[in-house]
Tab-separated table of N, CA and C and ligand atoms in Angstrom:
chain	number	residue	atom	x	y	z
K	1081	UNK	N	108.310	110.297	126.305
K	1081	UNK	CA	108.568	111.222	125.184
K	1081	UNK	C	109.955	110.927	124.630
K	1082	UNK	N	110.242	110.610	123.268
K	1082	UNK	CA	111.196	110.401	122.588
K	1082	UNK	C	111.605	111.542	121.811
K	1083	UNK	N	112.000	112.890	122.165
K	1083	UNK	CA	112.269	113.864	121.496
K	1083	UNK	C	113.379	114.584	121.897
K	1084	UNK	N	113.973	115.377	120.951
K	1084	UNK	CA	115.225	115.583	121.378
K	1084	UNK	C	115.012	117.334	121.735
K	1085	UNK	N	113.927	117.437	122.530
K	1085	UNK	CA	113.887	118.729	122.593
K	1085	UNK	C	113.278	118.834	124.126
K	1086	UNK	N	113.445	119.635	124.801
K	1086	UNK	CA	113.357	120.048	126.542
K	1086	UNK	C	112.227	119.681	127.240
K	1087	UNK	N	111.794	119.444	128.159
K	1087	UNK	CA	110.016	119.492	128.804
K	1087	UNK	C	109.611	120.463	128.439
K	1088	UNK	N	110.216	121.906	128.941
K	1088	UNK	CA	110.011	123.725	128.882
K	1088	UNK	C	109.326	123.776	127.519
K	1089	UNK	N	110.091	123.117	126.733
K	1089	UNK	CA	109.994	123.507	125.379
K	1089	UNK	C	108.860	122.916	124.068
K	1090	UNK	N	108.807	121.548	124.859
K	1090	UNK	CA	107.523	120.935	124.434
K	1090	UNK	C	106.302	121.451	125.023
K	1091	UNK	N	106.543	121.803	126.097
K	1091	UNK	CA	105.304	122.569	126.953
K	1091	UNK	C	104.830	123.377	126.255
K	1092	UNK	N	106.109	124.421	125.651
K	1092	UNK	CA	105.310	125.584	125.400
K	1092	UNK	C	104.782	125.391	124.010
K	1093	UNK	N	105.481	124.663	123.148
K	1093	UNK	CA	105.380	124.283	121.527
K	1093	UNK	C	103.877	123.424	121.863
K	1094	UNK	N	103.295	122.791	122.247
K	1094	UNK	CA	102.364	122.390	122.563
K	1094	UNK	C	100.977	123.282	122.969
K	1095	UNK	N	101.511	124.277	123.810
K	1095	UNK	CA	100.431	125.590	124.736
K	1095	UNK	C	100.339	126.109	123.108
K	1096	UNK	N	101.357	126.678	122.366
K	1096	UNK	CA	101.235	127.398	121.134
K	1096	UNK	C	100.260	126.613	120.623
K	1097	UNK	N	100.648	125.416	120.003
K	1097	UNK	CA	99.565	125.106	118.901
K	1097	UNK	C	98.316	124.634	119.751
K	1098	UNK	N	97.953	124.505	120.770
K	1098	UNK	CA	96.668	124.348	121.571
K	1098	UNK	C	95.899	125.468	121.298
K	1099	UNK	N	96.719	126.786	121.620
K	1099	UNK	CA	96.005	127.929	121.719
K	1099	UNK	C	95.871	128.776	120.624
K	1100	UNK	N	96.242	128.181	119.654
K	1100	UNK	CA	95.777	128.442	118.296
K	1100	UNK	C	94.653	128.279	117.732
K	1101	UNK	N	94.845	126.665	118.056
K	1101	UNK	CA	93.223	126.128	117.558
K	1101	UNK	C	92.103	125.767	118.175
K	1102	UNK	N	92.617	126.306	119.932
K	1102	UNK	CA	91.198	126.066	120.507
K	1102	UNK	C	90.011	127.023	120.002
K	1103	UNK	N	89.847	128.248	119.445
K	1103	UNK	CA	88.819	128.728	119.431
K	1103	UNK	C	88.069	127.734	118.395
K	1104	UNK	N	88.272	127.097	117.338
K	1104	UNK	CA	87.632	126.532	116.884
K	1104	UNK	C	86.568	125.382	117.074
K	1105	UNK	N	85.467	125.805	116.108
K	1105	UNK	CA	84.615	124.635	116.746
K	1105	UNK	C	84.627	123.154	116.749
K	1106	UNK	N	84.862	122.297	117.687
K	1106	UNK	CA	85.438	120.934	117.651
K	1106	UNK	C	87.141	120.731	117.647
K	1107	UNK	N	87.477	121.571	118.710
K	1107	UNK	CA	88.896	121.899	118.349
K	1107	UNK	C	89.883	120.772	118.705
K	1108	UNK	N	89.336	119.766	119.137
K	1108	UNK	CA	90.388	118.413	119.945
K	1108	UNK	C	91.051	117.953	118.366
K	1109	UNK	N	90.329	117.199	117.223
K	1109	UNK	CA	90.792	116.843	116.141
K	1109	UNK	C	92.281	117.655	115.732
K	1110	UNK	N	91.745	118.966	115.647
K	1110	UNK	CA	92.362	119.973	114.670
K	1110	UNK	C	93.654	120.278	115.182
K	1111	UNK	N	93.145	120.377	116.996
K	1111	UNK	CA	94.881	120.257	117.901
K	1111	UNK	C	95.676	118.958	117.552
K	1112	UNK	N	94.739	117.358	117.067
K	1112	UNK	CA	96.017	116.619	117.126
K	1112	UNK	C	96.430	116.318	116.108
K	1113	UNK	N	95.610	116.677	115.112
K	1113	UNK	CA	96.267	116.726	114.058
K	1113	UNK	C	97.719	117.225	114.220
K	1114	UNK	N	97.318	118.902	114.367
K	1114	UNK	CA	98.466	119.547	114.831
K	1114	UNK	C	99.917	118.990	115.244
K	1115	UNK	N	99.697	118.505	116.560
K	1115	UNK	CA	100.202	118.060	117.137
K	1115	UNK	C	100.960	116.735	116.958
K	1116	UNK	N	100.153	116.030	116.141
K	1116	UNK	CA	101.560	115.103	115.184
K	1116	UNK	C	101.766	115.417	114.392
K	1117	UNK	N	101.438	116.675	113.469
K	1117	UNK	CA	102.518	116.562	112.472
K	1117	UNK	C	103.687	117.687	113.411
K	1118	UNK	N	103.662	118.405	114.344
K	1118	UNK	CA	104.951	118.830	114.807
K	1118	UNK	C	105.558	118.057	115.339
K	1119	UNK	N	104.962	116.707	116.512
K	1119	UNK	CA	106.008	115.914	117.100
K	1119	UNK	C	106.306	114.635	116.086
K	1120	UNK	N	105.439	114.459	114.803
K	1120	UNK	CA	105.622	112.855	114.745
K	1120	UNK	C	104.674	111.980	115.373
K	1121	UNK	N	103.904	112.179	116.193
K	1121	UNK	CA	103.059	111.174	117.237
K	1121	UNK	C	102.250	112.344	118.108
K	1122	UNK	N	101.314	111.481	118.940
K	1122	UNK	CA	100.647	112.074	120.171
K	1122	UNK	C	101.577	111.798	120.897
K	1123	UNK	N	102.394	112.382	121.732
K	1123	UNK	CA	102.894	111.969	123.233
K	1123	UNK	C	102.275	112.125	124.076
K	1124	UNK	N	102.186	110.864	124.875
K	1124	UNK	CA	101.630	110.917	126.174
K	1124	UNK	C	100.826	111.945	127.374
K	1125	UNK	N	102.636	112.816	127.172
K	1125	UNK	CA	102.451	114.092	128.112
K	1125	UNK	C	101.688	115.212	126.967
K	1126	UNK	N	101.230	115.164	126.199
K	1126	UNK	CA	100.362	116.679	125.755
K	1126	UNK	C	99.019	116.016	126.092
K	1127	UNK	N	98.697	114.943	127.016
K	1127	UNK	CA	96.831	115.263	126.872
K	1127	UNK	C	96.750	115.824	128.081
K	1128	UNK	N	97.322	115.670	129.460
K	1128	UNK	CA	97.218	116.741	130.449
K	1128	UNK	C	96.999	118.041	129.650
K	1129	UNK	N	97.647	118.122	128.459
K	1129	UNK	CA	98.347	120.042	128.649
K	1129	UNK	C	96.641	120.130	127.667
K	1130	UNK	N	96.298	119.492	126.759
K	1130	UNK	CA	95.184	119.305	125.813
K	1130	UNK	C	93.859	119.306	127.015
K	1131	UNK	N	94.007	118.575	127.965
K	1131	UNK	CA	92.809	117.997	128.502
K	1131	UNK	C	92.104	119.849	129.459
K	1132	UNK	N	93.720	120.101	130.219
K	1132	UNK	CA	93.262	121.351	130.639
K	1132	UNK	C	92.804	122.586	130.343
K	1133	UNK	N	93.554	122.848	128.417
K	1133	UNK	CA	93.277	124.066	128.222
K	1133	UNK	C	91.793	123.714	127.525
K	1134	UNK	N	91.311	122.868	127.388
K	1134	UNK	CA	90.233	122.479	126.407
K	1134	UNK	C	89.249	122.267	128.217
K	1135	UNK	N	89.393	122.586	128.821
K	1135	UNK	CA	88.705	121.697	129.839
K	1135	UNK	C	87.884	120.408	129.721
K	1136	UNK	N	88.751	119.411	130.055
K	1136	UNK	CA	88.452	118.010	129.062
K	1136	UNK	C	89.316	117.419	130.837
K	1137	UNK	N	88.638	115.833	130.706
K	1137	UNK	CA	89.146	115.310	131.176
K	1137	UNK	C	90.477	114.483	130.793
K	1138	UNK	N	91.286	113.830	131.256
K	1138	UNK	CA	92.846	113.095	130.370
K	1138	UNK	C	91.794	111.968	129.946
K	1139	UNK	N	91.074	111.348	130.761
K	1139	UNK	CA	90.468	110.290	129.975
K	1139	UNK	C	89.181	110.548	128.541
K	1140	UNK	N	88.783	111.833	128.618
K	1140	UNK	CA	88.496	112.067	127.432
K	1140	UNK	C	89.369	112.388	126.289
K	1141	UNK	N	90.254	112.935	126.552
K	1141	UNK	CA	91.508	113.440	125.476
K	1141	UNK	C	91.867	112.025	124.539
K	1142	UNK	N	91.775	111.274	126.007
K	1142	UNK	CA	92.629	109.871	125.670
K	1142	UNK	C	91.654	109.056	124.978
K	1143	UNK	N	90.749	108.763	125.188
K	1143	UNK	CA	89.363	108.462	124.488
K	1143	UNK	C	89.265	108.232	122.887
K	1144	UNK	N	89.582	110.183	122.592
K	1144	UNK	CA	89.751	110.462	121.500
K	1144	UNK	C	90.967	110.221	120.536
K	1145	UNK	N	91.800	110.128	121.018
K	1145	UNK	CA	93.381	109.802	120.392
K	1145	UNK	C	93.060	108.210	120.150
K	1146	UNK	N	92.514	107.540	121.173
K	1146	UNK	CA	92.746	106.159	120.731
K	1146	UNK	C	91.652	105.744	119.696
K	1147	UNK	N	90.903	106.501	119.711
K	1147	UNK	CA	89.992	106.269	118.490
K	1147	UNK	C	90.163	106.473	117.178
K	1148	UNK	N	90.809	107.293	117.060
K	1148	UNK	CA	90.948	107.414	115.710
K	1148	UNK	C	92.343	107.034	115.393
K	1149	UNK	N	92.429	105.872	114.045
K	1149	UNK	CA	93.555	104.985	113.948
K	1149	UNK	C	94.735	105.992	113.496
K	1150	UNK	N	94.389	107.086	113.025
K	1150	UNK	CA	95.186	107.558	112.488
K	1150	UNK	C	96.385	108.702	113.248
K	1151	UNK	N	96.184	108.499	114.794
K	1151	UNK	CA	97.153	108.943	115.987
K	1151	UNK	C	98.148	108.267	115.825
K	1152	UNK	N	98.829	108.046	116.255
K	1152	UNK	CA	100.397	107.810	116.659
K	1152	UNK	C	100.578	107.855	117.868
K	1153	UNK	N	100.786	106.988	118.761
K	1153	UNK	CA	101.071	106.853	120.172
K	1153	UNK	C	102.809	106.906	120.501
K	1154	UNK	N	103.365	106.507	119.430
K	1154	UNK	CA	105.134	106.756	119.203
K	1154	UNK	C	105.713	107.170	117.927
K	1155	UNK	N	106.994	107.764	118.106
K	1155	UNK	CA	107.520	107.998	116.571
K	1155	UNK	C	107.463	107.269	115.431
K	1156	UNK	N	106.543	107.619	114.265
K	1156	UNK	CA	107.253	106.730	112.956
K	1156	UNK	C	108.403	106.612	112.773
K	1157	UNK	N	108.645	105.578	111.859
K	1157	UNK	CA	109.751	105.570	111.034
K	1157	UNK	C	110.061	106.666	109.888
K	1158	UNK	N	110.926	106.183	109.371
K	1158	UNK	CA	111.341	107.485	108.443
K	1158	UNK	C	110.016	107.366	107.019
K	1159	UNK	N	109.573	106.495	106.748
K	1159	UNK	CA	108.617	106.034	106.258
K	1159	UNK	C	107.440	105.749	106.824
K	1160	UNK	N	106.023	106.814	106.317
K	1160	UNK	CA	104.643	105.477	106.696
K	1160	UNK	C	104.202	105.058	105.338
K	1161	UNK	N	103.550	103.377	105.542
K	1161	UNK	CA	102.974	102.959	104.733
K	1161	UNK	C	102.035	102.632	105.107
K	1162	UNK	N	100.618	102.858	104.184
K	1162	UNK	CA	98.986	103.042	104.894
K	1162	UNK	C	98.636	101.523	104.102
K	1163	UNK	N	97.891	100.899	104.604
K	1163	UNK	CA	97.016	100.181	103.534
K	1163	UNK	C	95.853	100.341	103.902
K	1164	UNK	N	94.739	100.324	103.303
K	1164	UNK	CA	93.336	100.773	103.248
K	1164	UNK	C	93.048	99.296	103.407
K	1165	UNK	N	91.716	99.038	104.664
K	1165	UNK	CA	91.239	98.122	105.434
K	1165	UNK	C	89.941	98.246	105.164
K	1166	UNK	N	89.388	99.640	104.404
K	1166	UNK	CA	88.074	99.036	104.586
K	1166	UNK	C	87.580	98.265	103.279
K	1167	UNK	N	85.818	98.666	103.309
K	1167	UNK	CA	85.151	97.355	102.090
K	1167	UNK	C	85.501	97.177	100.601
K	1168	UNK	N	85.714	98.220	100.487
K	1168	UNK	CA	85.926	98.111	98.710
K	1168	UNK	C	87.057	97.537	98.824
K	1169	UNK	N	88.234	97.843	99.152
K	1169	UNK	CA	89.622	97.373	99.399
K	1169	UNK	C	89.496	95.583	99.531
K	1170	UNK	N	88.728	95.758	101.113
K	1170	UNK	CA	89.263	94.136	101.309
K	1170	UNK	C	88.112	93.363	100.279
K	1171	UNK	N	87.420	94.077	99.778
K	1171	UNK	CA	86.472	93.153	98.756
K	1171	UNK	C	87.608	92.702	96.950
K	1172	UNK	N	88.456	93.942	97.036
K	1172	UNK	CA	89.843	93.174	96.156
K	1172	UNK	C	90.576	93.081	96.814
K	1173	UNK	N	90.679	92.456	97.952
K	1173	UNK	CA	91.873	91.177	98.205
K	1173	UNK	C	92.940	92.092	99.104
K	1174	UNK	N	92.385	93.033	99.744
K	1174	UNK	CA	93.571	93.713	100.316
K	1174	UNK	C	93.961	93.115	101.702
K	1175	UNK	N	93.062	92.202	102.468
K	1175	UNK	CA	93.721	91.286	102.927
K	1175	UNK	C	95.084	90.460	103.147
K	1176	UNK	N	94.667	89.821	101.630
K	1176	UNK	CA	96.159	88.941	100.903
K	1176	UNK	C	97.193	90.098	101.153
K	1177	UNK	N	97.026	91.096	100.609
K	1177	UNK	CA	98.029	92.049	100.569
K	1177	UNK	C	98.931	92.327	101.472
K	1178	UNK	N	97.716	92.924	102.752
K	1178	UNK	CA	98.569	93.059	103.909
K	1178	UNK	C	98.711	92.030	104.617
K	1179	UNK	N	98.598	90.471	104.469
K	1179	UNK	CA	99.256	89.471	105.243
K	1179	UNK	C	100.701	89.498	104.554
K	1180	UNK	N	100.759	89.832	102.844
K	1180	UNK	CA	102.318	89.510	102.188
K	1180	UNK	C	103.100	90.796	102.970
K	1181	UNK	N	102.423	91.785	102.927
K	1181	UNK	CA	103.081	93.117	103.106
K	1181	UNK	C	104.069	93.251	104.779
K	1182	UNK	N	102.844	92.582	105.648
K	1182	UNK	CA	103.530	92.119	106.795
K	1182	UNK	C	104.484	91.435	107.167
K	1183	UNK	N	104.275	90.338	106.155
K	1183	UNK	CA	105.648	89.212	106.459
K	1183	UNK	C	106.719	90.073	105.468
K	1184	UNK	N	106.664	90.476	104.414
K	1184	UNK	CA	107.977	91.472	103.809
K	1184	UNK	C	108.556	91.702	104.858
K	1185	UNK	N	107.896	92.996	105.886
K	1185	UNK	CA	108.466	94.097	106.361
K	1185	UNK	C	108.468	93.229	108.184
K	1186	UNK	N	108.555	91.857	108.509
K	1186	UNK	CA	108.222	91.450	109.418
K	1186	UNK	C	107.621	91.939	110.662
K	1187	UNK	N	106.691	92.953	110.220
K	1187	UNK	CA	105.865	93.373	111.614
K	1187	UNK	C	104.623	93.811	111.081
K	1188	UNK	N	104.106	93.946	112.221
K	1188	UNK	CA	102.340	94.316	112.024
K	1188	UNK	C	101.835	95.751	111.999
K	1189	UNK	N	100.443	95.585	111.703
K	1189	UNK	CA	99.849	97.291	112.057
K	1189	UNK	C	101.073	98.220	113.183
K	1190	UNK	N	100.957	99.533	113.197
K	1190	UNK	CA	101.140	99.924	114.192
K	1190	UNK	C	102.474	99.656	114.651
K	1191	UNK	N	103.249	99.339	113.734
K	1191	UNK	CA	104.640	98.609	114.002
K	1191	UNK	C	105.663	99.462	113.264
K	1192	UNK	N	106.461	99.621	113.807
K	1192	UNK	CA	108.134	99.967	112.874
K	1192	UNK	C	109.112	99.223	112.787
K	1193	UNK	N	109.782	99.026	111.954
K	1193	UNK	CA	110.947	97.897	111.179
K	1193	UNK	C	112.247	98.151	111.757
K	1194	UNK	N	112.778	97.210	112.447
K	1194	UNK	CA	113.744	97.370	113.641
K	1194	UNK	C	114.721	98.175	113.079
K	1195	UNK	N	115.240	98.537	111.273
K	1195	UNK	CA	115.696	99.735	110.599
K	1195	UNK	C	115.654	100.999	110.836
K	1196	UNK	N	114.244	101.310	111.175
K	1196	UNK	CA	113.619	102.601	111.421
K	1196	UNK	C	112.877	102.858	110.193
K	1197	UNK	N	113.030	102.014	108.952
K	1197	UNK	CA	112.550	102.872	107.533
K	1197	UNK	C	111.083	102.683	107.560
K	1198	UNK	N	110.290	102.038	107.897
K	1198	UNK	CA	108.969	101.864	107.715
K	1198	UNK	C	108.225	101.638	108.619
K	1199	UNK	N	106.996	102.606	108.993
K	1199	UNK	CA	105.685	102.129	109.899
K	1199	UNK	C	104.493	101.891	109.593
K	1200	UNK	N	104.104	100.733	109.378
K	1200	UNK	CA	103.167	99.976	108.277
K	1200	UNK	C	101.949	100.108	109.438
K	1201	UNK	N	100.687	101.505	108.696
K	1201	UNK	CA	99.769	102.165	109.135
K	1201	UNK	C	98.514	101.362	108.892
K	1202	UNK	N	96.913	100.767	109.189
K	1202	UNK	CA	95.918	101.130	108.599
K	1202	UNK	C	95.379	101.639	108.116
K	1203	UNK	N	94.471	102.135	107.467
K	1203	UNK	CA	93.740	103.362	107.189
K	1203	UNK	C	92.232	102.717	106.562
K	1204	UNK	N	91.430	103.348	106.630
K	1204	UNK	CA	90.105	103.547	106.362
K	1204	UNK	C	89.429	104.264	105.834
K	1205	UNK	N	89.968	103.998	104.199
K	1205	UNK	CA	89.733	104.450	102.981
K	1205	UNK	C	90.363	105.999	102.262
K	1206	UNK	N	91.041	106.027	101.559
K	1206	UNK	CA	91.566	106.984	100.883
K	1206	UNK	C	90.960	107.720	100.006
K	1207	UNK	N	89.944	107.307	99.880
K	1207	UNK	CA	88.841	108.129	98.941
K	1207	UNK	C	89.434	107.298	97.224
K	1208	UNK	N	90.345	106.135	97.368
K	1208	UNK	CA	90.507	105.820	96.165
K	1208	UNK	C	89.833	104.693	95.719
K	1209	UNK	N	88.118	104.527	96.478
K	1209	UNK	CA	87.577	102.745	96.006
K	1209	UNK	C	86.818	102.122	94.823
K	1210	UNK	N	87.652	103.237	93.569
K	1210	UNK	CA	87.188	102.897	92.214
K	1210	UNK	C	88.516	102.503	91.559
K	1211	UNK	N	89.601	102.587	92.387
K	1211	UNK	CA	90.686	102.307	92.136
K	1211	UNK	C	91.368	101.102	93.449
K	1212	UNK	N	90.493	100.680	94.065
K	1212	UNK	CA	90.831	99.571	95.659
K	1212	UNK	C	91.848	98.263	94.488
K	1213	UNK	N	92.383	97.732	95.181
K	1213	UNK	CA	93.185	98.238	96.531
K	1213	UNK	C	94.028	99.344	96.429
K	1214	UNK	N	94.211	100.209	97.307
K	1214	UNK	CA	94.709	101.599	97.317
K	1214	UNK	C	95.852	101.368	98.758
K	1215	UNK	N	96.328	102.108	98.417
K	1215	UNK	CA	97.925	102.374	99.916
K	1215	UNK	C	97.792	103.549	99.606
K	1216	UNK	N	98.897	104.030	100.396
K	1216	UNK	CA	99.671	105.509	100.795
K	1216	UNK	C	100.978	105.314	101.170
K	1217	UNK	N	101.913	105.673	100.509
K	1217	UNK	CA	103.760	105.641	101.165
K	1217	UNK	C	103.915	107.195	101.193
K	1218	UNK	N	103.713	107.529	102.552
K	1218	UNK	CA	104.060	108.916	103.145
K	1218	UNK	C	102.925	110.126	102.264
K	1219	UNK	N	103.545	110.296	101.659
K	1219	UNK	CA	101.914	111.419	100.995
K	1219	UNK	C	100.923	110.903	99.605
K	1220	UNK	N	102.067	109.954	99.389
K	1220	UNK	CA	101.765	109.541	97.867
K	1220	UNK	C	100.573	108.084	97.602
K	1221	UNK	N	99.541	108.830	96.884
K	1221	UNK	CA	98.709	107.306	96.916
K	1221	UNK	C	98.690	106.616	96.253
K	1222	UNK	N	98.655	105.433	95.892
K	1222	UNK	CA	98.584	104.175	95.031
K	1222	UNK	C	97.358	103.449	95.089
K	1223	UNK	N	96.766	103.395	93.448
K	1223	UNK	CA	95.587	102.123	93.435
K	1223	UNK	C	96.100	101.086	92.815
K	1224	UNK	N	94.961	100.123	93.175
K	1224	UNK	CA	95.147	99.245	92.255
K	1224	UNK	C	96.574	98.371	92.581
K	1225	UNK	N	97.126	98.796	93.715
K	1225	UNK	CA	98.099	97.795	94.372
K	1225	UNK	C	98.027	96.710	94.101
K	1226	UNK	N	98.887	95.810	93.768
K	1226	UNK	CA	99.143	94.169	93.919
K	1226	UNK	C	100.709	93.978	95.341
K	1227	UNK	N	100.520	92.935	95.370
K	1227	UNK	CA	101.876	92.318	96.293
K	1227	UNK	C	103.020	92.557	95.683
K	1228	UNK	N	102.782	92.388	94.242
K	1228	UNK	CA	104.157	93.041	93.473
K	1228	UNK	C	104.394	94.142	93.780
K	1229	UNK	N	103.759	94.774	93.250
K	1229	UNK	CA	103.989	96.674	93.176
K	1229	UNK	C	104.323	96.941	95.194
K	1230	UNK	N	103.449	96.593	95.431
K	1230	UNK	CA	104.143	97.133	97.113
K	1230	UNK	C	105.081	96.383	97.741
K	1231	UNK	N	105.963	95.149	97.255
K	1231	UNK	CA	107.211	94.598	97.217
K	1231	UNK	C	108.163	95.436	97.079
K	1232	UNK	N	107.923	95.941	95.569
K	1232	UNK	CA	109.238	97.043	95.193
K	1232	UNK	C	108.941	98.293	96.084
K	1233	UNK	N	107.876	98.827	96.753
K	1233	UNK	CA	107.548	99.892	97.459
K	1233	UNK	C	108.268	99.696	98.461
K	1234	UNK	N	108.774	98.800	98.807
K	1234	UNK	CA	109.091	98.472	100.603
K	1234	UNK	C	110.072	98.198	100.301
K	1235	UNK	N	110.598	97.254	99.133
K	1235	UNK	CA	112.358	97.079	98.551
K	1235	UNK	C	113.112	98.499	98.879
K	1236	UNK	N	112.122	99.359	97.975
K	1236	UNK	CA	112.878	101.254	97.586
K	1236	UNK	C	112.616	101.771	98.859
K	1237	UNK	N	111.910	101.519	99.564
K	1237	UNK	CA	111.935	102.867	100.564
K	1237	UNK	C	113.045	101.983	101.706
K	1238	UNK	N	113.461	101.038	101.952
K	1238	UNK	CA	114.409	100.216	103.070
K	1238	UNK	C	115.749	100.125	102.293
K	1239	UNK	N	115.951	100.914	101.349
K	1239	UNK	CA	117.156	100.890	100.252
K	1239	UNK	C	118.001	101.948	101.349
N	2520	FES	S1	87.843	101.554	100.680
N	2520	FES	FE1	89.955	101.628	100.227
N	2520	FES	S2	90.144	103.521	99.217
N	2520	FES	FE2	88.074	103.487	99.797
């Protein structure tokens, strides 16, 4: 855990938003959602605290976190940048994109820029594939991306 806040205190900030949204139906999603946008990431130590109050095993908790790309296993950067991987996308070239986009920001999926400014995300579709290739820089979406346009995206946000 990379946080600047207590065990006690993650414990309990964790029990809170667990026990918020367990009554709901299918409540594992909705907790981790939760749960990264308060820490930034899944940490490690909340699938014990997830696995028990949900009565779940850690290897189911864990199951689920690693499945869906859109967890966080460590802190972002001060920046995420998404690029959309699936068909419409890589059918315009979003490929090319994220091989240029990678070597820009010299790291891969799942990676942060030894800066801290950027963690260059996957994603699997933005709902924008009448507009592909599509990104995301932190909330904001973009179609119709080229290597240009997300050049200056990664220029401005490492400024
Ligand atoms: S496939 Fe990329 S936005 Fe839908």
């Amino acid at each position: 855990m990379n946080m600047r806040i207590s065990a006690g205190e993650f414990t309990e900030r964790s029990l809170q938003i667990i026990r918020d949204l367990k009554h709901l139906e299918g409540p594992m999603l909705p907790i981790l959602h939760a749960i990264q946008a308060e820490f930034g990431y899944v940490p490690d130590e909340v699938k014990p605290i997830i696995a028990s109050e949900l009565n779940l095993s850690r290897a189911e908790v864990h199951g689920v976190v690693t499945f869906y790309h859109e967890f966080r296993d460590h802190p972002a950067g001060r920046h995420v940048l998404k690029l959309c991987r699936a068909e419409a996308c890589q059918s315009m070239g979003s490929d090319r994109i994220a091989d240029r986009v990678r070597q820009l920001l010299g790291i891969d999926f799942h990676q942060t820029t030894l800066d801290g400014a950027v963690t260059l995300e996957p994603v699997y579709c933005l709902g924008l594939c009448a507009c592909a290739p599509a990104a995301m820089l932190d909330d904001e979406v973009y179609g119709r991306v080229d290597e240009h346009c997300l050049g200056e995206i990664v220029a401005e946000v490492r400024r």
